[in-house]
Amino acid sequence: MPDIDLDSFRAETRAWLEENCPPEMRTPAASDDDQCWGGRKFTFQSEAQKLWLERMAAKGWTVPDWAPEYGGGGLSRAETRVLHQEMARIKARSPLSSFGIWMLGPALLKYGTEDQKREHLPPIARGEIRWCQGYSEPGAGSDLAGLQTRAVSATDEGGDYYIINGQKVWTSYADKADWIFCLVRTDPEAPKHKGISFILFDMDQPGVEPKPIRLISGSSPFCETFFTDARAEKKDLVYEENKGWDVAKYLLGHEREMISGMGHGGGGKTLPQMALDSVGVGAGGRLADPLMRAEIAMFEVRAAAYRAQAERFNDEWKAGRINPAVSSMMKYYGTELNKRRNELAMQAGGTGALEWESEESNGGKSARDWLRSKGNSIEGGTSEIQLNIVAKRVLELPG
Amino acid sequence: MPLYLTDDQDMLRDSAKGFLAVKAPVAHLRKLRDADDAAGYDPALWKECAEMGFTSILIPEAEGGLGLGHVEAGVVLEEMGRNLTPSPMLPTAVAAVAALKKGGAQHRDKWFPKIASGDATVALAIDEGAKHDPAATAMRAERSGNGFKLSGRKRFVVQGHTADMLIVAARTAGSAGESDGITLFAVEKGTAKMTADPRRLADSSFAAVVEFDGVELDADAVIGEVDAGWAPLTAMLCAGRAGASAELLGVGQGTTDQTMAYIKERKQFGVIIGTFQALQHRAAHLYAELEVARAATLKAQQLLDDIVDEKSADRARRAVHTAKAMTGLATTLAVQEGVQMHAGVGMTDEYDVGLYMKRARTLAELFGDTNYHADRLACEAGY
């Protein structure tokens, strides 16, 4: 069915992108470091990167489907899809990578007050404030609701606030973030899920101390973050006190979706191509190593089928016809596939893939990606936790 | 088009589900099997399937059919899989119809009305070895007078002993391994020098070994073009594979539903065994595999229904390879976990899970197993 309005929106969008997307921004970002993350401490890598963010933010197109009063473009679902299609057409990269957009934004839109939305969403949309997530603690991993970081009410001439003490871990980019959305215990007497609050606070204060964590893959965006009498204003409490677990669960759903999409279509060489380059072609134009070929072929079947499932999940999600717990299945399957892909990439690369620092190996990219991928099925809820959720909330198994 | 069923498709599923649950539940298969039925299916039920419109789904409206697509055919086949309904639906109303659409008017005019009314069934004579490999077709069709003479042997001709017509792939040029040089023929039941030897399979269905001992055919018997049978054969196999994927999915889902119900009620050590994490994690993994297979199957069906040119046909064909490979993996897991989670009773004939396991094995082989399709995808991707 032709849609005149949508067609003209497409034409306008195409023309605008053509004129406003700098040529340097029409190639995929090479790594996390090559993306624009915004924030007070961020240094743009190029004038083009800065310009691209500013132009897109001015249109509200860093968050096209948010309302204009929150810094968004106010686009309909169909228009948002057209915008993404037109960006993909010219290979335009995303103007802004942001936990604010991916994670906090959806939670604030659902649970925030009007004042909170107006205060916090526009700086996210413009890339002015960079956020990090304070969830896990050394003693609260899979058992996230067992978290112990304490928030105690206090009042002074500045108003009502919380004094926060404790430690978070796996806080991605805590050393680069401006603000944190954080789960804290406000009622130690209540059952563990019922004494947690979801609070926002500025990281730029003496009581907040992030410390990067070195992983098996080398340096990482993860930090340990220590709070010593840190201050959070009461107006920045999201939803009600002791009801933070509801917000946390909602947000985890978004995080799982994000992680389940990792490692797909991310540019670079395909697995078969890596294998062909590495072990060569044998009889009948087939990969010279028949057992490796079989393993890769079987992986590719699952990867192709999962792409269809991701499309189906997305369509059903948008139509509101899916059990939200199915996102746990997506997270489980997507991350397990990504680990498998990296195992096969190492196998295909052979001894060449072992190099850790050489220029030829791009600083050990294969090996580091491989090791890093092992975290996919741990972060955002382990595979075992996802399987528990599917068993109970989808299959409705007892106990 | 979103990747889920439309309201109309949902309605068709509900009507097929309701019809088959009453007319052809697993007990129907048991009854035929225990009576040592020689046909392999119930012709009266087949006639009722025709009245329900199942046999007309893929026949164009202009030719007396419903003019629907592979999604709709799959919806019905999935329910047949779920009920283990013995029926010639897949070869006749899905695969053969797809081939005949690519053939001349003489075939369509003759067979479409009979297929639609449930008065004729069709079987496919493609495989020659123990594994599906249509390009390896070696059986010869020599030119003879105005027509052809077929000599050779076909295996795994599902319902070949009861079919009113066989679609036969034979080589008119080239040699085994080449896709060029194959021709498709329509060979009617009772044609001289053709004999079908029905073999009962593990799942109680029948597949025939068919001998062609110099079978003489008119030039009219050719479906599509001489030497260029690969095109109608591909259309037929794509339809058959997508359909087999749907039926396999139904088998996997049907047995899994029973398994989940079983572990929610069976008690050991004083507790319901479905509370054990050892079973919960395997059940959740199985659920994931089935959902991924379901998406791959629906994607293939939708792409088959959207073919407009060579590019979209290639895309659909690859999606069909993925669907058949993935449903093979998922349903094979479903029946294995089904028997294991049922444990002792899963080994008994009294419980249905074993019947599902047998049916899954047959469907896994039909039109190529997971390895076959994964290999095809790899070859097409250039490795």
PDB file of C-alpha atoms in Angstrom, chain B residues 21 34 51 114 118 135 167 187-188 202 222 225 250 257-258 271 275 287 295 317 344 346 367 383:
ATOM      1  CA  ALA B  21      -7.789 -32.908  17.005  1.00  0.00           C
ATOM      2  CA  ASP B  34      -2.722 -51.711  14.545  1.00  0.00           C
ATOM      3  CA  GLU B  51     -13.644 -30.426   1.873  1.00  0.00           C
ATOM      4  CA  LYS B 114      -8.683 -33.883  -8.802  1.00  0.00           C
ATOM      5  CA  GLY B 118      -9.356 -35.096  -2.915  1.00  0.00           C
ATOM      6  CA  ALA B 135      21.519 -33.477  -8.669  1.00  0.00           C
ATOM      7  CA  ILE B 167       6.399 -37.036 -10.615  1.00  0.00           C
ATOM      8  CA  VAL B 187       3.715 -40.923 -14.851  1.00  0.00           C
ATOM      9  CA  GLU B 188       0.223 -42.197 -14.166  1.00  0.00           C
ATOM     10  CA  ALA B 202       9.658 -47.259  11.250  1.00  0.00           C
ATOM     11  CA  VAL B 222       7.116 -33.841 -19.576  1.00  0.00           C
ATOM     12  CA  GLU B 225      11.083 -28.265 -20.454  1.00  0.00           C
ATOM     13  CA  GLY B 250       4.570 -29.585  14.509  1.00  0.00           C
ATOM     14  CA  ASP B 257       3.946 -29.931  24.800  1.00  0.00           C
ATOM     15  CA  GLN B 258       3.352 -33.490  26.030  1.00  0.00           C
ATOM     16  CA  VAL B 271       8.432 -33.682  44.378  1.00  0.00           C
ATOM     17  CA  THR B 275      11.097 -28.425  39.705  1.00  0.00           C
ATOM     18  CA  TYR B 287      12.156 -24.168  23.853  1.00  0.00           C
ATOM     19  CA  ALA B 295      11.081 -18.281  12.960  1.00  0.00           C
ATOM     20  CA  ARG B 317      15.619 -21.012  -1.570  1.00  0.00           C
ATOM     21  CA  GLY B 344      10.822 -45.473  31.369  1.00  0.00           C
ATOM     22  CA  GLY B 346       8.924 -42.931  27.119  1.00  0.00           C
ATOM     23  CA  PHE B 367      13.891 -33.839   0.975  1.00  0.00           C
ATOM     24  CA  TYR B 383      33.179 -22.433   0.938  1.00  0.00           C
TER      25      TYR B 383
END
